[in-house]
PDB file of N, CA and C in Angstrom:
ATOM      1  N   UNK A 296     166.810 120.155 154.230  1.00 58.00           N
ATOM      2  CA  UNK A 296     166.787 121.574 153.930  1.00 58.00           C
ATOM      3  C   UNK A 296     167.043 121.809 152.453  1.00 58.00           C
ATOM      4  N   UNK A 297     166.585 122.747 152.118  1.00 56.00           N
ATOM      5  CA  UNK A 297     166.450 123.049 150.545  1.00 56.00           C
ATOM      6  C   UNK A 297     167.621 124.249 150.340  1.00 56.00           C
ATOM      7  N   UNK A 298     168.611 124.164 149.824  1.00 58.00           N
ATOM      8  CA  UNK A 298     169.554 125.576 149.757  1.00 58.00           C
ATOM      9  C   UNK A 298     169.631 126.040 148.335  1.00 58.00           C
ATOM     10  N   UNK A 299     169.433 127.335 148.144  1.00 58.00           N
ATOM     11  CA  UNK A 299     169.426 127.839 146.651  1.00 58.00           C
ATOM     12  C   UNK A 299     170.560 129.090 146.769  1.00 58.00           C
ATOM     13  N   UNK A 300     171.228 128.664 145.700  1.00 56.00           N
ATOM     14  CA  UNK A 300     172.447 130.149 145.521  1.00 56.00           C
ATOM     15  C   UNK A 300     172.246 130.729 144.415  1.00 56.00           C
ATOM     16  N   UNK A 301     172.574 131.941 144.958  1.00 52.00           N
ATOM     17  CA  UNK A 301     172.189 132.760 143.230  1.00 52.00           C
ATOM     18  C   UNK A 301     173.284 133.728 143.087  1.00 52.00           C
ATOM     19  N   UNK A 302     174.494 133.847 142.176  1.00 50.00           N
ATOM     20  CA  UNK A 302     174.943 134.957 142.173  1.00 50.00           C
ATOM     21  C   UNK A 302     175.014 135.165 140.190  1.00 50.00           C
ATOM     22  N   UNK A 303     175.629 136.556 140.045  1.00 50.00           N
ATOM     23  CA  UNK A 303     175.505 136.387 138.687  1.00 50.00           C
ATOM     24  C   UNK A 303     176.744 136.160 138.258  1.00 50.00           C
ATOM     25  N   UNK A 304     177.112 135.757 136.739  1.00 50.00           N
ATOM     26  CA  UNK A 304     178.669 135.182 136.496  1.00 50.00           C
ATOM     27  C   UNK A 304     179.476 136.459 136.413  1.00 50.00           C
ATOM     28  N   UNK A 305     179.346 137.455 135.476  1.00 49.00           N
ATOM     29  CA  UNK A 305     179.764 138.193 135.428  1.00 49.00           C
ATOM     30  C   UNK A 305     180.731 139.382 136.907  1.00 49.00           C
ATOM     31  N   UNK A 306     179.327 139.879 136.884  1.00 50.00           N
ATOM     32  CA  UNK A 306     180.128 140.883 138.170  1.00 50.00           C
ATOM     33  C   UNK A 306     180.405 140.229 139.174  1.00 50.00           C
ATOM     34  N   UNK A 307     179.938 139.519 139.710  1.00 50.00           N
ATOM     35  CA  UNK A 307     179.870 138.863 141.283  1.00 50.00           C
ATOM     36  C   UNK A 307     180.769 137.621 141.274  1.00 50.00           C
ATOM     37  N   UNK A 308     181.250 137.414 139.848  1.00 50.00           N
ATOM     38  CA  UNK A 308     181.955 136.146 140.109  1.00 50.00           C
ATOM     39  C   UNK A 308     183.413 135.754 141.071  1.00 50.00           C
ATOM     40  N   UNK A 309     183.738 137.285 141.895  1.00 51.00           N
ATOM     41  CA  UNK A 309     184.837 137.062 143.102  1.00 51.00           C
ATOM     42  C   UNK A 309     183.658 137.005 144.112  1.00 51.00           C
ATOM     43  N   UNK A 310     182.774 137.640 144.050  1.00 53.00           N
ATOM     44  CA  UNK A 310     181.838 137.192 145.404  1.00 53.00           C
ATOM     45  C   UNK A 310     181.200 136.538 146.174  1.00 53.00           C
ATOM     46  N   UNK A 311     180.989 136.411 146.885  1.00 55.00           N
ATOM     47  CA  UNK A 311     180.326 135.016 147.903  1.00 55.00           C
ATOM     48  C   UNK A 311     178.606 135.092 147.269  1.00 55.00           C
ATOM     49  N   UNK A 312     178.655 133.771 147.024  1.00 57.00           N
ATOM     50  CA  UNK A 312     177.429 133.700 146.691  1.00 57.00           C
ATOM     51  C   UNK A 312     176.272 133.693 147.637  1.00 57.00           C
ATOM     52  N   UNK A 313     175.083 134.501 147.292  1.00 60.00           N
ATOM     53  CA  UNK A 313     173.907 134.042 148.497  1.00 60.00           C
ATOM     54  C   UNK A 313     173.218 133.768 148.102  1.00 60.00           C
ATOM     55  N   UNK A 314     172.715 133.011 149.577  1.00 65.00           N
ATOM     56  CA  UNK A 314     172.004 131.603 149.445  1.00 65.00           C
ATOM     57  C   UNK A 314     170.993 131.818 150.684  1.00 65.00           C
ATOM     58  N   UNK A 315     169.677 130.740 150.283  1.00 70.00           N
ATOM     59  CA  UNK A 315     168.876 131.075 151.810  1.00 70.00           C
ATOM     60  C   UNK A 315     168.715 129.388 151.715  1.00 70.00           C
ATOM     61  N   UNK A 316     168.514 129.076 153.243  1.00 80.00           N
ATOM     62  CA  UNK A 316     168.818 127.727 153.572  1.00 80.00           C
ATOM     63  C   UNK A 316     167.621 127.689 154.061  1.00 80.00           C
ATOM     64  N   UNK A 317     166.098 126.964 153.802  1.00 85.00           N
ATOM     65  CA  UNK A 317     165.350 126.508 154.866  1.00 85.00           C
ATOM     66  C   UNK A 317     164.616 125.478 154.778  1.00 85.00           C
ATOM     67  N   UNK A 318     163.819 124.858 155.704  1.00 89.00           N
ATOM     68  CA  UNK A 318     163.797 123.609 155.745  1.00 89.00           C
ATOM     69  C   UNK A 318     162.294 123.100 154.787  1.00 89.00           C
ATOM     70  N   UNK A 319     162.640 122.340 154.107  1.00 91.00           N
ATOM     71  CA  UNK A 319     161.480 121.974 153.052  1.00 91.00           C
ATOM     72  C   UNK A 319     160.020 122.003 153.551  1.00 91.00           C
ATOM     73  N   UNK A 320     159.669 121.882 155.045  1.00 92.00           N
ATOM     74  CA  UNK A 320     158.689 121.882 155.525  1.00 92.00           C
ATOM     75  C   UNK A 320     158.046 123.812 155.097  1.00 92.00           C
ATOM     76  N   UNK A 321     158.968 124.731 154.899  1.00 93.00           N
ATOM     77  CA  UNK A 321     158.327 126.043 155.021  1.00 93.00           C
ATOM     78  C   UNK A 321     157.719 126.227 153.565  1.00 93.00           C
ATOM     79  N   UNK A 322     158.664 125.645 152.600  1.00 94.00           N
ATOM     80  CA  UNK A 322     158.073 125.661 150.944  1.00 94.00           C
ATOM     81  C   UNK A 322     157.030 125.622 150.876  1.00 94.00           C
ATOM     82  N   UNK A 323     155.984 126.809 150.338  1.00 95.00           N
ATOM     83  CA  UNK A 323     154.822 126.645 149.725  1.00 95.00           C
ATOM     84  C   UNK A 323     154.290 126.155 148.340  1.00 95.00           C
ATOM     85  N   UNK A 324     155.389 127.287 147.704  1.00 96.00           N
ATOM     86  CA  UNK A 324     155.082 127.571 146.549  1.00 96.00           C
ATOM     87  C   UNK A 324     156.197 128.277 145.761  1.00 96.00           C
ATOM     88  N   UNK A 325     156.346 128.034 144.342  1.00 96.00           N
ATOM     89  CA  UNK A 325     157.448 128.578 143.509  1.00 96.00           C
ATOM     90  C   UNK A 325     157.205 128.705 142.198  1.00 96.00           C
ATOM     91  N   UNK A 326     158.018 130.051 141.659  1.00 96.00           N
ATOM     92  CA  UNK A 326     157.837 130.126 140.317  1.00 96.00           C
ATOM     93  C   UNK A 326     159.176 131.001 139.346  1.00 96.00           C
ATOM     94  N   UNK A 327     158.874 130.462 138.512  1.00 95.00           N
ATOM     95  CA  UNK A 327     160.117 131.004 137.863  1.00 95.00           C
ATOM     96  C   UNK A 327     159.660 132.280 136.044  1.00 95.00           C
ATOM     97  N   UNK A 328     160.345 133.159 136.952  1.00 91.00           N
ATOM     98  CA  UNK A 328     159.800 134.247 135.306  1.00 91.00           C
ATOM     99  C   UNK A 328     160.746 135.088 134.834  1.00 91.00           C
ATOM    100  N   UNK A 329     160.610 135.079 132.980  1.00 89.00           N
ATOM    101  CA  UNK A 329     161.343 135.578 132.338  1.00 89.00           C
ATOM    102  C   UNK A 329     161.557 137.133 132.690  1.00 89.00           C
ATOM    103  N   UNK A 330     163.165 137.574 132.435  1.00 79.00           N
ATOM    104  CA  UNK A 330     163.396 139.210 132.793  1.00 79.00           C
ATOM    105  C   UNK A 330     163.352 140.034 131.719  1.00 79.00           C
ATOM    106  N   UNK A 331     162.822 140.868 131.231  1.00 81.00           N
ATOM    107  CA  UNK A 331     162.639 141.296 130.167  1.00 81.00           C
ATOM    108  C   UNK A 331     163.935 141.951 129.366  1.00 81.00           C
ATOM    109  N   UNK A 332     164.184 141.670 128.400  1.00 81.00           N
ATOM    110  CA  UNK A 332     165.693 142.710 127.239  1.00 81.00           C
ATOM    111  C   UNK A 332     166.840 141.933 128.281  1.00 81.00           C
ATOM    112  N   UNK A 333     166.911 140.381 129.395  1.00 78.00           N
ATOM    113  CA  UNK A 333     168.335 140.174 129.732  1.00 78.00           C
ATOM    114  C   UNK A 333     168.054 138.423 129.662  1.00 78.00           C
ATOM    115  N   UNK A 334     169.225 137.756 130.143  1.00 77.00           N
ATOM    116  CA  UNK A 334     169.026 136.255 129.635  1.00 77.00           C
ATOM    117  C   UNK A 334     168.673 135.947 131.272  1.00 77.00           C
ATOM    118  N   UNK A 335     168.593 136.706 132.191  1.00 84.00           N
ATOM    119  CA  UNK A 335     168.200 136.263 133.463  1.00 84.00           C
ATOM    120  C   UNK A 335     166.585 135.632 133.871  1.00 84.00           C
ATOM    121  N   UNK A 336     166.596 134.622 134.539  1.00 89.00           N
ATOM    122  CA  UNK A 336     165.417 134.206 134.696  1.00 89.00           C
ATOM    123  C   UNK A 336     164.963 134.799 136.036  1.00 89.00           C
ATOM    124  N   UNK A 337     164.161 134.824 136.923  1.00 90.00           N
ATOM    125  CA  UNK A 337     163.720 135.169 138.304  1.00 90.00           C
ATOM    126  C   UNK A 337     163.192 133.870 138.822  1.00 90.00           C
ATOM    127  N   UNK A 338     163.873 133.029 140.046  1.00 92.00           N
ATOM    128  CA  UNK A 338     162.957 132.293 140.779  1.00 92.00           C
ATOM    129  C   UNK A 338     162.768 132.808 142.160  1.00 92.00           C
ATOM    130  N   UNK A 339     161.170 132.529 142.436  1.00 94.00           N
ATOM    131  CA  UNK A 339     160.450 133.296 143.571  1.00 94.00           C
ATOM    132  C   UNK A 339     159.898 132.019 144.128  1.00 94.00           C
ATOM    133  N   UNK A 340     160.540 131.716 145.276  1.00 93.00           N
ATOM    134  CA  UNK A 340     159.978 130.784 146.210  1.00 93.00           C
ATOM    135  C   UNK A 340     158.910 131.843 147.657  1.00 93.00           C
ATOM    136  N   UNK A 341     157.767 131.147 147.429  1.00 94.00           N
ATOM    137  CA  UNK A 341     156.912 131.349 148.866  1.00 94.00           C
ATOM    138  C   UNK A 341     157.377 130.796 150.005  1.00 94.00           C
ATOM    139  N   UNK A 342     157.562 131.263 150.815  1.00 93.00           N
ATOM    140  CA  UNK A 342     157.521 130.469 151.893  1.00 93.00           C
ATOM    141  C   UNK A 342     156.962 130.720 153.246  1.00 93.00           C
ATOM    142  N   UNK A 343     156.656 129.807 154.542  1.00 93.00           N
ATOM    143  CA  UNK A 343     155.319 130.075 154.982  1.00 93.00           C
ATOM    144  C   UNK A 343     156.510 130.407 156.804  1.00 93.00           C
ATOM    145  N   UNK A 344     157.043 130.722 157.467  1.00 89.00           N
ATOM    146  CA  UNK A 344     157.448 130.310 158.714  1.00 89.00           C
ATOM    147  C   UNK A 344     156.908 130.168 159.640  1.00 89.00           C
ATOM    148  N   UNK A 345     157.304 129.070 160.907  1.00 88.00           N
ATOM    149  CA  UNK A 345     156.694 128.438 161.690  1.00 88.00           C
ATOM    150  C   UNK A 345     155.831 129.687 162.481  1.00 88.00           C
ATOM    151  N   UNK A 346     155.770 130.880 162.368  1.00 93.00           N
ATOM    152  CA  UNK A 346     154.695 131.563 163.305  1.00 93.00           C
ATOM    153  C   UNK A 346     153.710 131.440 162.122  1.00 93.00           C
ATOM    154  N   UNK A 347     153.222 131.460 160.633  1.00 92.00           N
ATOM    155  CA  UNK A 347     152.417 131.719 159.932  1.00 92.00           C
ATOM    156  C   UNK A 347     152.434 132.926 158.925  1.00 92.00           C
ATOM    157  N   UNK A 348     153.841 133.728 159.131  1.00 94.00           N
ATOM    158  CA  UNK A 348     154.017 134.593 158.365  1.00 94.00           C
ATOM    159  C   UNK A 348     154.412 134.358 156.995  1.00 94.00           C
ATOM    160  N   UNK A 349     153.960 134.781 156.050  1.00 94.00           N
ATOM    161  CA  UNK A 349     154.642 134.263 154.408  1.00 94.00           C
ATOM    162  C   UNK A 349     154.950 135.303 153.760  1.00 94.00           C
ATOM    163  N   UNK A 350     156.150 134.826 153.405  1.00 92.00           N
ATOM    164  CA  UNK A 350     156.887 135.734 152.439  1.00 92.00           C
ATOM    165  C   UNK A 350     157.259 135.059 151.022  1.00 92.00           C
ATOM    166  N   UNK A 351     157.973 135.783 150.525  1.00 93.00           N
ATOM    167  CA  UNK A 351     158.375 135.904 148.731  1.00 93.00           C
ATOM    168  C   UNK A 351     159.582 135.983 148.902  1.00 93.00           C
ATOM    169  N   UNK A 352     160.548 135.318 148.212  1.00 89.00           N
ATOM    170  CA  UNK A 352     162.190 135.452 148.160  1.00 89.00           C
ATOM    171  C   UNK A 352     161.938 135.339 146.621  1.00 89.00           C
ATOM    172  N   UNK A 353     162.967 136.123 146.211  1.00 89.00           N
ATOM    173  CA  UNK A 353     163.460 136.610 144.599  1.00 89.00           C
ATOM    174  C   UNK A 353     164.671 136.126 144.594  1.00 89.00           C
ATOM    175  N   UNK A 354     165.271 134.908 143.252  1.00 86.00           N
ATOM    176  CA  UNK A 354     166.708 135.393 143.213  1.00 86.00           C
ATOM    177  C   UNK A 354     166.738 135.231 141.426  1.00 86.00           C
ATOM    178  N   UNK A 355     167.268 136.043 140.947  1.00 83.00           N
ATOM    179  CA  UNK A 355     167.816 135.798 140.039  1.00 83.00           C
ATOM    180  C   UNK A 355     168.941 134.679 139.176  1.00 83.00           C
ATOM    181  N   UNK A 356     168.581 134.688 138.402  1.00 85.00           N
ATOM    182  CA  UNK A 356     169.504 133.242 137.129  1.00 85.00           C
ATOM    183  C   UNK A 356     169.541 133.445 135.938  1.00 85.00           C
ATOM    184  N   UNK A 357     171.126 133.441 136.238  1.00 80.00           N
ATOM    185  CA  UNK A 357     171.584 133.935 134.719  1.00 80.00           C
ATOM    186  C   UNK A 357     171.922 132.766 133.908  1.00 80.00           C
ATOM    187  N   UNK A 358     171.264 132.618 132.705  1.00 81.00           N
ATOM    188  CA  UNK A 358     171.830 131.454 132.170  1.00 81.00           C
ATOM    189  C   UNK A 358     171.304 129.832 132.428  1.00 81.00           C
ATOM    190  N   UNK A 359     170.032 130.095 132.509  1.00 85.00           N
ATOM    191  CA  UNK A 359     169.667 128.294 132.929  1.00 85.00           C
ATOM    192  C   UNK A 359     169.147 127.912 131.927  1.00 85.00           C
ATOM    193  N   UNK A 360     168.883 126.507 131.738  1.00 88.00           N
ATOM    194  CA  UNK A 360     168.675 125.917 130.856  1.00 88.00           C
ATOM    195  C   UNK A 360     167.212 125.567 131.007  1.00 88.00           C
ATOM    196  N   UNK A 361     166.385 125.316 129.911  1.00 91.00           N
ATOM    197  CA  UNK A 361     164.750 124.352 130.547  1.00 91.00           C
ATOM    198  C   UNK A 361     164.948 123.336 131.371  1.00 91.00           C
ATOM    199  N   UNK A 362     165.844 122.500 130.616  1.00 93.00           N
ATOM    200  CA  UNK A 362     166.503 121.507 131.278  1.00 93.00           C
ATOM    201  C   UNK A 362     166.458 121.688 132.721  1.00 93.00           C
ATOM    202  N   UNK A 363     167.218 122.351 133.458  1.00 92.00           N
ATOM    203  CA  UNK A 363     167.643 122.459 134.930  1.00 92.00           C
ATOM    204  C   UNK A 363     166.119 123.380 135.379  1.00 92.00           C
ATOM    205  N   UNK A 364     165.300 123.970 134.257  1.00 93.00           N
ATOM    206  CA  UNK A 364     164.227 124.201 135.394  1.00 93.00           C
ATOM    207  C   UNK A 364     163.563 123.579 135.575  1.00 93.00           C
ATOM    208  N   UNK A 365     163.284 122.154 134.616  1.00 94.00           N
ATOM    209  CA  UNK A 365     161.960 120.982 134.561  1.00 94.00           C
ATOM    210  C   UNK A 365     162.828 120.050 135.845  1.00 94.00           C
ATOM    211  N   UNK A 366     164.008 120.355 135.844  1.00 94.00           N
ATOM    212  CA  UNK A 366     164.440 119.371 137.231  1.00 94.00           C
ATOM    213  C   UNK A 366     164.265 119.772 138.701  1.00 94.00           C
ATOM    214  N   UNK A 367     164.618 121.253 138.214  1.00 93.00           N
ATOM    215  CA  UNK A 367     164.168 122.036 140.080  1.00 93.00           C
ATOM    216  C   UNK A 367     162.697 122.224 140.308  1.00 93.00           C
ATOM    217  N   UNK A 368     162.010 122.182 139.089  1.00 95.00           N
ATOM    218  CA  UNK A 368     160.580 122.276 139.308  1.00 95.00           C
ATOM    219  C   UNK A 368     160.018 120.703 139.682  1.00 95.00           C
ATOM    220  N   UNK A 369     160.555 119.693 139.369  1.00 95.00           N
ATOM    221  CA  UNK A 369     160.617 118.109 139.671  1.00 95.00           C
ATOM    222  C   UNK A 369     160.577 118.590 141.435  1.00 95.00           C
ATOM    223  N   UNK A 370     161.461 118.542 141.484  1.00 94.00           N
ATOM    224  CA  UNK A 370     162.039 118.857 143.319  1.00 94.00           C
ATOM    225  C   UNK A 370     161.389 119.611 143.881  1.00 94.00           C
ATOM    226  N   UNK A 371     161.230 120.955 143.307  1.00 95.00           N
ATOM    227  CA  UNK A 371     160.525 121.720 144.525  1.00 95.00           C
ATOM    228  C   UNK A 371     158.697 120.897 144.435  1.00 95.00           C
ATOM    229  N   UNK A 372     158.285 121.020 142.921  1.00 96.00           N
ATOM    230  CA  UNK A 372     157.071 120.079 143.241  1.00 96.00           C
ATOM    231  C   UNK A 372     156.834 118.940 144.475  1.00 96.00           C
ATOM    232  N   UNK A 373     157.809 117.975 144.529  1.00 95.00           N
ATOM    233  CA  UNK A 373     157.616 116.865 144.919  1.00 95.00           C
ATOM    234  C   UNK A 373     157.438 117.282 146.658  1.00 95.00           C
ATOM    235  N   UNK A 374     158.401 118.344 146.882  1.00 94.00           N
ATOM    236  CA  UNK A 374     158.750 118.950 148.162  1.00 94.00           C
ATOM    237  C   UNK A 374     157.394 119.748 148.885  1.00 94.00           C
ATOM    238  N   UNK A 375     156.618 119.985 147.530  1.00 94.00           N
ATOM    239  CA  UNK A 375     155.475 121.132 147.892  1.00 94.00           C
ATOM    240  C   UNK A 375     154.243 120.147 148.283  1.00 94.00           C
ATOM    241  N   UNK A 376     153.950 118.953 147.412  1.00 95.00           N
ATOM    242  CA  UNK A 376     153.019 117.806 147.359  1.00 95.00           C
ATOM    243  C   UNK A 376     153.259 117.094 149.077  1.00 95.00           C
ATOM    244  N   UNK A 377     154.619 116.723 149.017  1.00 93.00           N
ATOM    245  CA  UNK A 377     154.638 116.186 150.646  1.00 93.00           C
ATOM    246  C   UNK A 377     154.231 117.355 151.904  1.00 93.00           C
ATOM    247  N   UNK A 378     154.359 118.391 151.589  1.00 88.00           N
ATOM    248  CA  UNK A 378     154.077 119.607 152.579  1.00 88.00           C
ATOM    249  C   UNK A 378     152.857 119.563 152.807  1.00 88.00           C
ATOM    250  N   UNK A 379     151.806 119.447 151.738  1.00 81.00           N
ATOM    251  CA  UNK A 379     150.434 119.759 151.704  1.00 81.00           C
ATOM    252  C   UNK A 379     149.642 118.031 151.971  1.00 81.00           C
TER     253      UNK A 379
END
């Protein structure tokens, strides 16, 4: 299973972070885009569930590095290649 948490540092940092948990088989597709005037990035995973319905999940990221996106993009790639 693939789990992604997103909260932001600032306000939310007493809060429980959320997260969506599902199993690498539903991963379609993912992308990550700049937020305009803030340092937050947006990653938007596709995903497909076992009836055929597909949706879009949004979470926001504050503060990542290229670094950590050429690595999650490593992973979710590799995850998307075995799916297909």
């Amino acid at each position: 299973n693939c789990k992604i948490s997103s909260y932001r540092v600032l306000l939310d940092f007493f809060k429980e972070k959320d997260f969506v948990d599902i199993p690498h088989s539903m991963l379609r597709d993912y992308s990550f885009f700049d937020r305009p005037l803030t340092f937050n990035k947006t990653l938007m995973l596709k995903i497909e569930t076992q009836s055929g319905k597909r949706l879009s999940k949004r979470f926001n990221i504050t503060l990542i590095s290229e670094n950590e996106i050429e690595r999650i993009s490593k992973v979710f790639d590799r995850i998307i290649v075995k799916n297909n």
